Structures are given as structure tokens and as C-alpha cells.
């Protein structure tokens, strides 16, 4: 959704065409939104709903066309160099991207976007271009929840401020209520739906709402909440533009020299946030993400019994890591890795490949938050049974004083933790 005028932004241009970032990172909001969305590997089609004014729509179409040409050039350059690793935003050759004019109101624009989708598309995400820095992980979580059978899904963050309901009076506003912030969530996008659910909501609900999940609520449908991201904030004011530019400029700082290889070992109980961190770090580094759950589920599909799974899963992970390190790739090992013997085996794998080792311990010191994260997760691997809270409490996790970094997800956001990880890798690079 990129049809907004952006009056509050004060940029003198439709909001989606306002530029964020400086130097190499500078690009219109809609381009950054497209790059982030294209990090979601399940996408087949993107419809960008632009301003209804012909001149503004043409300008937006040109910006997207230039971005696609850039991505094609990057992909061709990588192919000429014999590279296999895709760069950020270079995957749009696999995704159809269309641009259509929006309508007078948001609901009209969404309906026009829906009409432009191919008939075979069954799952639809509605995303605001103004949330231009939303990580691909958020898209993945929304899709997984829709696939699990939810009517509507929205990412959201807990509300940390105290919220007051007010009433206007002749001498100003006065407080009428203080809602319990424990039950409040600040919703974000992309919001996900089965296509027929969203089409029915737009056809039957006439009341004004500020998001598409609100239409499904009005029909009596259930709206599932999944974890959002601080990076998915909405760019509305000049201050928001500045914040987005600062984040992009930090992200464009040179990463550690990839000439040498490194094995980054994550350790922590299920549900503390390891995979969120490991995925994003792998994307940032162009590293191989070795996820224990995915490896174990593959072994189960191959006929391995559950009582053989633990040792076999680690053995398979060690073998794949050794192969990838030998090929010159960085590897991020995303497993519980709770025992000293397991961690020592990882170090042996790295030593055999002549790779650097970085040890990362992840915890969630807030027990209630950890429990909520465990019980609120939705499996994103076909057939995978997520551990329940009792399973997590039964897992072995030895202390790891030798860890290079300790991350507590109860007090540190994923974005902050990733920046600290990147800074450590830069500072400690040989």
C-alpha cells in the first residue's frame, strides 16, 4: 500500500517516494519496502498500489523499474563471478511485481490491489510501504500463522507506555480511563489473510476501520497476533524519516571481511529468540543458517525414530557445517547447544576447517515473557511439533562463561542485539 499523500511527512512528494538513507543506502520508501518484502522467499506476486494521480503513479512506477533493473544487474554480476549468494533485494527475478493506481480511500486501494492479483493466489499479505524496514522474519511468521488456519493475522508489539483515554472539554482534555497495558498491542503490517476471507470482508463490511484485520473482526472472525519488530515502525513524520535513515546508514557500515571463515555458535533454550537473531545475522552476513529444528524434521521425514534424533541431528549439523566452512562460507549454528560436550564438538569442527569461532549465549531472564513466547509460537516447519513449556523446563542448559557475547532478550530488542553482534564481529575481526 503506497498510495498515501504523506501530508504529515512534509516531504513535498507522495510518502512512498520520499527518500530515506544517505549515500549508497538512499532510496525511496517504496523501494526499501519492496526490498524487505522480497526477502520473504514464499512470495510469488507483489502488487504495489500507488497514488491515483497519473503523474505520481508514473514516478512511483519509474522508481520501482529502476530498482528491478538494479536487482537484475546485481544478479547478473554475481552469476558472472560464479557466486551463489543472493544479495539483499536481488531476488525479485522470481517474483512478479505490478503497479496499479489506488483509490480515494484505503479500502478502495486494497480492493484494487486484490483485483490485480492472479486468480491462483490464495494467501494475501497487506503491507504498508510506510513500514519500509520491516524484517522478512515478520512476513514469515504471518504466513506461517495463515497456513496454520487463522482467519486473519497481524504482527504486533507489546505497549510499553502507559495509555490514557481522554475526553475533550471546554478547558482541554481530561483523562477518563487508564487501560491495562498488559492486554494492549500496537499492531503493524504485513497483515495476512486467506484471500477469500479478505475479499469477503471488503465486500460486506462498510464501517470505517484503520486496518484490514479490523474488517475481519467486524465479520466476527478471529485475528491472531504474532510477534512484530521494532524495525517495522511507521514512517509518518520528519522525525520518523530521520530514524529510518539513521538505521539504514548504520546498516551500510562495512561488515567483517568475509575472506576468512567463521562459525558462530548460538546456545539457548527454545523460545528465547535464537532463531530470530540467527536468521537476521545470517542475512546480514550472507552466512549459512544451520537451524537444528529444520535438520531434525528432515531426519524424521527420512524415517529416523525420535529416540535417535538428538545425536543424529547434531551429527548431521556438524557434517553440513564442516562442508560449508570448507567451501568458504560463514556458518551460524542455531541449536540449543546446551552441553559442554556439544559446544566442544562445534569448536572441533571449526578448528578442522581453520575457521574462527564466535560463541553467543541467548537467554530470556523474564520467566513469564519466556513462557509466553514458548506457548505463543506457531510452527513454521511442516510437521514440526514445537516444545511446550514443560519440555523447555526439562531441557539441559549448562552455563557458558566462555561465551563471547551474552544476549538477554527480556531487556534487549532483536535489532539492538544484532547491531551489538555485528559490532563485536567488526571489532574482533583478525
Coordinates of C-alpha atoms in Angstrom, one line a residue, residues 63-326:
X63 CA 11.4 4.2 -9.1
X64 CA 10.3 0.5 -9.0
X65 CA 11.5 -0.1 -12.5
X66 CA 15.0 1.3 -11.7
X67 CA 15.1 -0.9 -8.6
X68 CA 14.3 -4.0 -10.6
X69 CA 16.9 -3.1 -13.1
X70 CA 19.5 -2.7 -10.3
X71 CA 18.5 -6.1 -8.8
X72 CA 18.8 -7.8 -12.2
X73 CA 22.3 -6.2 -12.7
X74 CA 23.3 -7.4 -9.2
X75 CA 22.1 -10.9 -10.0
X76 CA 23.9 -10.9 -13.4
X77 CA 27.1 -9.6 -11.9
X78 CA 27.0 -12.4 -9.2
X79 CA 26.4 -15.0 -11.9
X80 CA 29.4 -13.7 -14.0
X81 CA 31.6 -14.0 -10.8
X82 CA 30.3 -17.6 -10.2
X83 CA 28.7 -16.5 -6.9
X84 CA 25.7 -18.4 -5.4
X85 CA 24.8 -16.0 -2.6
X86 CA 22.0 -13.6 -3.4
X87 CA 22.2 -10.0 -2.2
X88 CA 19.6 -8.1 -0.3
X89 CA 16.8 -7.2 -2.7
X90 CA 18.2 -9.2 -5.6
X91 CA 15.5 -12.0 -5.5
X92 CA 12.8 -10.1 -7.4
X93 CA 13.5 -12.0 -10.6
X94 CA 11.5 -14.8 -9.0
X95 CA 8.6 -12.5 -8.1
X96 CA 6.1 -10.8 -10.4
X97 CA 5.8 -7.1 -9.5
X98 CA 2.9 -5.0 -10.7
X99 CA 2.0 -1.3 -10.1
X100 CA -1.7 -0.2 -10.0
X101 CA -3.4 3.1 -9.1
X102 CA -5.1 3.3 -5.7
X103 CA -8.5 4.7 -4.9
X104 CA -10.0 7.5 -2.8
X105 CA -9.8 5.6 0.5
X106 CA -7.6 2.8 1.9
X107 CA -10.3 0.2 1.5
X108 CA -10.7 1.2 -2.2
X109 CA -7.0 0.8 -2.7
X110 CA -6.8 -2.6 -1.1
X111 CA -9.7 -3.8 -3.2
X112 CA -7.9 -2.6 -6.4
X113 CA -4.8 -4.4 -5.3
X114 CA -6.7 -7.6 -4.7
X115 CA -8.3 -7.4 -8.1
X116 CA -4.8 -7.2 -9.7
X117 CA -3.6 -10.5 -8.2
X118 CA -3.6 -13.7 -10.3
X119 CA -6.6 -16.0 -9.6
X120 CA -4.4 -18.8 -8.2
X121 CA -3.0 -16.6 -5.3
X122 CA -4.6 -17.9 -2.1
X123 CA -2.7 -16.2 0.8
X124 CA -2.6 -12.4 0.7
X125 CA -0.5 -10.1 2.8
X126 CA -1.4 -6.4 3.0
X127 CA 1.6 -4.3 3.9
X128 CA 2.1 -0.5 4.4
X129 CA 5.0 0.8 2.4
X130 CA 5.4 3.3 5.2
X131 CA 6.7 0.4 7.4
X132 CA 9.6 0.2 4.9
X133 CA 12.1 -1.5 7.2
X134 CA 10.0 -4.5 8.3
X135 CA 12.3 -7.6 8.5
X136 CA 11.5 -10.6 6.3
X137 CA 11.1 -12.7 9.5
X138 CA 7.8 -10.8 10.3
X139 CA 6.5 -11.8 6.8
X140 CA 7.5 -15.4 7.5
X141 CA 5.6 -15.5 10.9
X142 CA 2.5 -14.1 9.4
X143 CA 2.5 -16.6 6.5
X144 CA 3.0 -19.5 8.9
X145 CA 0.1 -18.5 11.0
X146 CA -2.3 -18.1 8.0
X147 CA -1.1 -21.6 6.8
X148 CA -2.0 -22.9 10.2
X149 CA -5.6 -21.9 9.6
X150 CA -6.1 -18.5 11.1
X151 CA -8.7 -16.1 9.6
X152 CA -6.5 -13.1 9.9
X153 CA -3.0 -12.4 11.3
X154 CA -1.3 -9.3 12.4
X155 CA 2.2 -8.7 13.8
X156 CA 2.2 -6.6 16.9
X157 CA 4.4 -5.3 19.8
X158 CA 3.5 -5.0 23.5
X159 CA 2.6 -1.5 24.5
X160 CA 5.3 -0.2 26.9
X161 CA 3.9 3.3 27.5
X162 CA 1.1 4.0 30.0
X163 CA -2.0 4.8 27.8
X164 CA -4.7 7.2 28.9
X165 CA -8.2 7.5 27.4
X166 CA -9.2 11.2 27.3
X167 CA -12.3 13.3 26.7
X168 CA -12.2 16.8 25.2
X169 CA -13.8 19.6 27.3
X170 CA -14.1 23.4 27.1
X171 CA -10.8 23.8 29.1
X172 CA -8.9 21.0 27.4
X173 CA -8.6 17.2 27.6
X174 CA -9.2 15.2 30.8
X175 CA -8.4 11.5 31.5
X176 CA -11.4 9.1 31.6
X177 CA -9.7 5.8 31.8
X178 CA -6.3 4.1 32.1
X179 CA -6.4 0.7 30.2
X180 CA -4.3 -2.1 31.4
X181 CA -1.3 -2.1 29.0
X182 CA -0.7 -5.8 29.6
X183 CA -3.6 -6.5 27.3
X184 CA -2.8 -3.8 24.7
X185 CA -0.8 -4.4 21.5
X186 CA 0.5 -1.9 18.8
X187 CA -0.3 -3.6 15.5
X188 CA 1.9 -3.5 12.5
X189 CA 1.9 -4.9 8.9
X190 CA 2.0 -7.1 6.9
X191 CA -1.3 -8.4 7.9
X192 CA -2.1 -11.8 6.4
X193 CA -5.4 -13.5 5.2
X194 CA -6.8 -16.3 3.2
X195 CA -7.8 -14.4 0.0
X196 CA -11.5 -15.3 0.2
X197 CA -11.6 -14.0 3.8
X198 CA -10.2 -10.6 2.9
X199 CA -12.3 -10.3 -0.3
X200 CA -15.5 -11.1 1.8
X201 CA -14.5 -8.6 4.4
X202 CA -14.1 -5.8 1.8
X203 CA -17.3 -6.7 0.1
X204 CA -19.5 -6.9 3.2
X205 CA -18.1 -4.5 5.8
X206 CA -18.9 -0.9 5.3
X207 CA -17.7 0.7 8.5
X208 CA -14.5 2.7 8.6
X209 CA -11.5 0.9 10.1
X210 CA -7.8 1.7 10.2
X211 CA -6.5 -1.7 9.2
X212 CA -7.7 -4.8 7.3
X213 CA -7.8 -7.0 10.3
X214 CA -10.5 -4.7 11.7
X215 CA -12.7 -5.7 8.8
X216 CA -12.4 -9.3 9.7
X217 CA -13.1 -8.5 13.3
X218 CA -16.3 -6.8 12.2
X219 CA -17.3 -10.1 10.4
X220 CA -16.8 -11.9 13.7
X221 CA -13.6 -13.5 12.6
X222 CA -10.6 -14.3 14.8
X223 CA -7.4 -12.2 14.5
X224 CA -4.2 -14.0 15.6
X225 CA -1.3 -11.9 16.9
X226 CA 2.3 -12.8 16.1
X227 CA 5.5 -11.1 17.1
X228 CA 6.2 -7.9 15.3
X229 CA 9.5 -5.9 15.1
X230 CA 10.7 -2.5 16.4
X231 CA 12.1 -2.0 12.9
X232 CA 8.5 -2.2 11.5
X233 CA 7.7 1.3 12.8
X234 CA 5.5 3.5 10.5
X235 CA 7.2 6.4 8.8
X236 CA 4.8 9.3 9.3
X237 CA 6.7 12.4 10.4
X238 CA 10.0 14.0 9.5
X239 CA 11.4 12.5 12.8
X240 CA 10.5 9.1 11.6
X241 CA 12.3 9.7 8.3
X242 CA 15.4 10.7 10.3
X243 CA 15.2 7.5 12.4
X244 CA 14.8 5.3 9.3
X245 CA 17.8 7.0 7.7
X246 CA 19.9 6.5 10.8
X247 CA 19.1 2.8 10.8
X248 CA 19.9 2.4 7.1
X249 CA 23.1 4.3 7.4
X250 CA 24.3 2.1 10.3
X251 CA 23.3 -1.0 8.3
X252 CA 25.5 0.2 5.4
X253 CA 28.6 0.2 7.5
X254 CA 31.1 -2.4 6.2
X255 CA 30.7 -5.9 7.6
X256 CA 33.6 -8.0 8.8
X257 CA 35.9 -9.1 6.0
X258 CA 34.4 -12.4 4.7
X259 CA 37.7 -13.6 3.3
X260 CA 38.2 -15.9 6.3
X261 CA 35.6 -18.3 7.6
X262 CA 33.8 -18.2 10.9
X263 CA 31.5 -20.4 12.9
X264 CA 29.0 -18.5 15.1
X265 CA 27.6 -20.8 17.7
X266 CA 24.3 -19.9 19.3
X267 CA 23.2 -21.5 22.6
X268 CA 19.9 -21.1 24.5
X269 CA 16.7 -22.7 25.4
X270 CA 13.8 -23.0 22.9
X271 CA 11.7 -19.8 22.8
X272 CA 14.3 -17.3 23.9
X273 CA 14.6 -15.8 20.4
X274 CA 17.7 -17.6 19.0
X275 CA 16.2 -18.3 15.6
X276 CA 15.1 -14.7 15.1
X277 CA 18.7 -13.5 15.8
X278 CA 20.4 -16.3 13.9
X279 CA 18.2 -15.7 10.8
X280 CA 18.8 -11.9 10.7
X281 CA 22.5 -12.3 11.4
X282 CA 22.8 -14.8 8.6
X283 CA 21.0 -12.5 6.2
X284 CA 23.3 -9.6 7.2
X285 CA 26.5 -11.7 6.8
X286 CA 25.4 -13.7 3.8
X287 CA 26.1 -16.7 6.0
X288 CA 24.7 -20.3 6.0
X289 CA 22.0 -20.6 8.7
X290 CA 22.0 -24.1 10.2
X291 CA 18.8 -24.5 12.1
X292 CA 18.5 -27.5 14.3
X293 CA 14.7 -27.8 14.1
X294 CA 14.8 -28.0 10.3
X295 CA 17.6 -30.6 10.2
X296 CA 15.8 -32.8 12.8
X297 CA 12.5 -32.6 10.9
X298 CA 14.2 -33.6 7.7
X299 CA 15.7 -36.6 9.5
X300 CA 12.2 -37.6 10.8
X301 CA 10.8 -37.4 7.4
X302 CA 13.5 -39.7 6.2
X303 CA 12.4 -42.4 8.6
X304 CA 14.6 -41.7 11.7
X305 CA 12.9 -42.5 15.0
X306 CA 12.5 -39.8 17.6
X307 CA 14.7 -41.6 20.2
X308 CA 17.6 -41.4 17.8
X309 CA 17.0 -37.8 16.9
X310 CA 19.2 -35.8 19.3
X311 CA 22.6 -37.3 18.5
X312 CA 21.8 -37.7 14.8
X313 CA 20.6 -34.1 14.5
X314 CA 23.8 -32.7 15.9
X315 CA 25.9 -35.2 13.8
X316 CA 24.2 -34.0 10.6
X317 CA 24.6 -30.4 11.6
X318 CA 28.3 -30.9 12.3
X319 CA 28.8 -32.5 8.9
X320 CA 27.0 -29.8 7.0
X321 CA 28.8 -27.1 8.9
X322 CA 32.2 -28.7 8.1
X323 CA 31.3 -28.9 4.4
X324 CA 30.1 -25.2 4.2
X325 CA 33.1 -23.9 6.1
X326 CA 35.4 -25.8 3.8

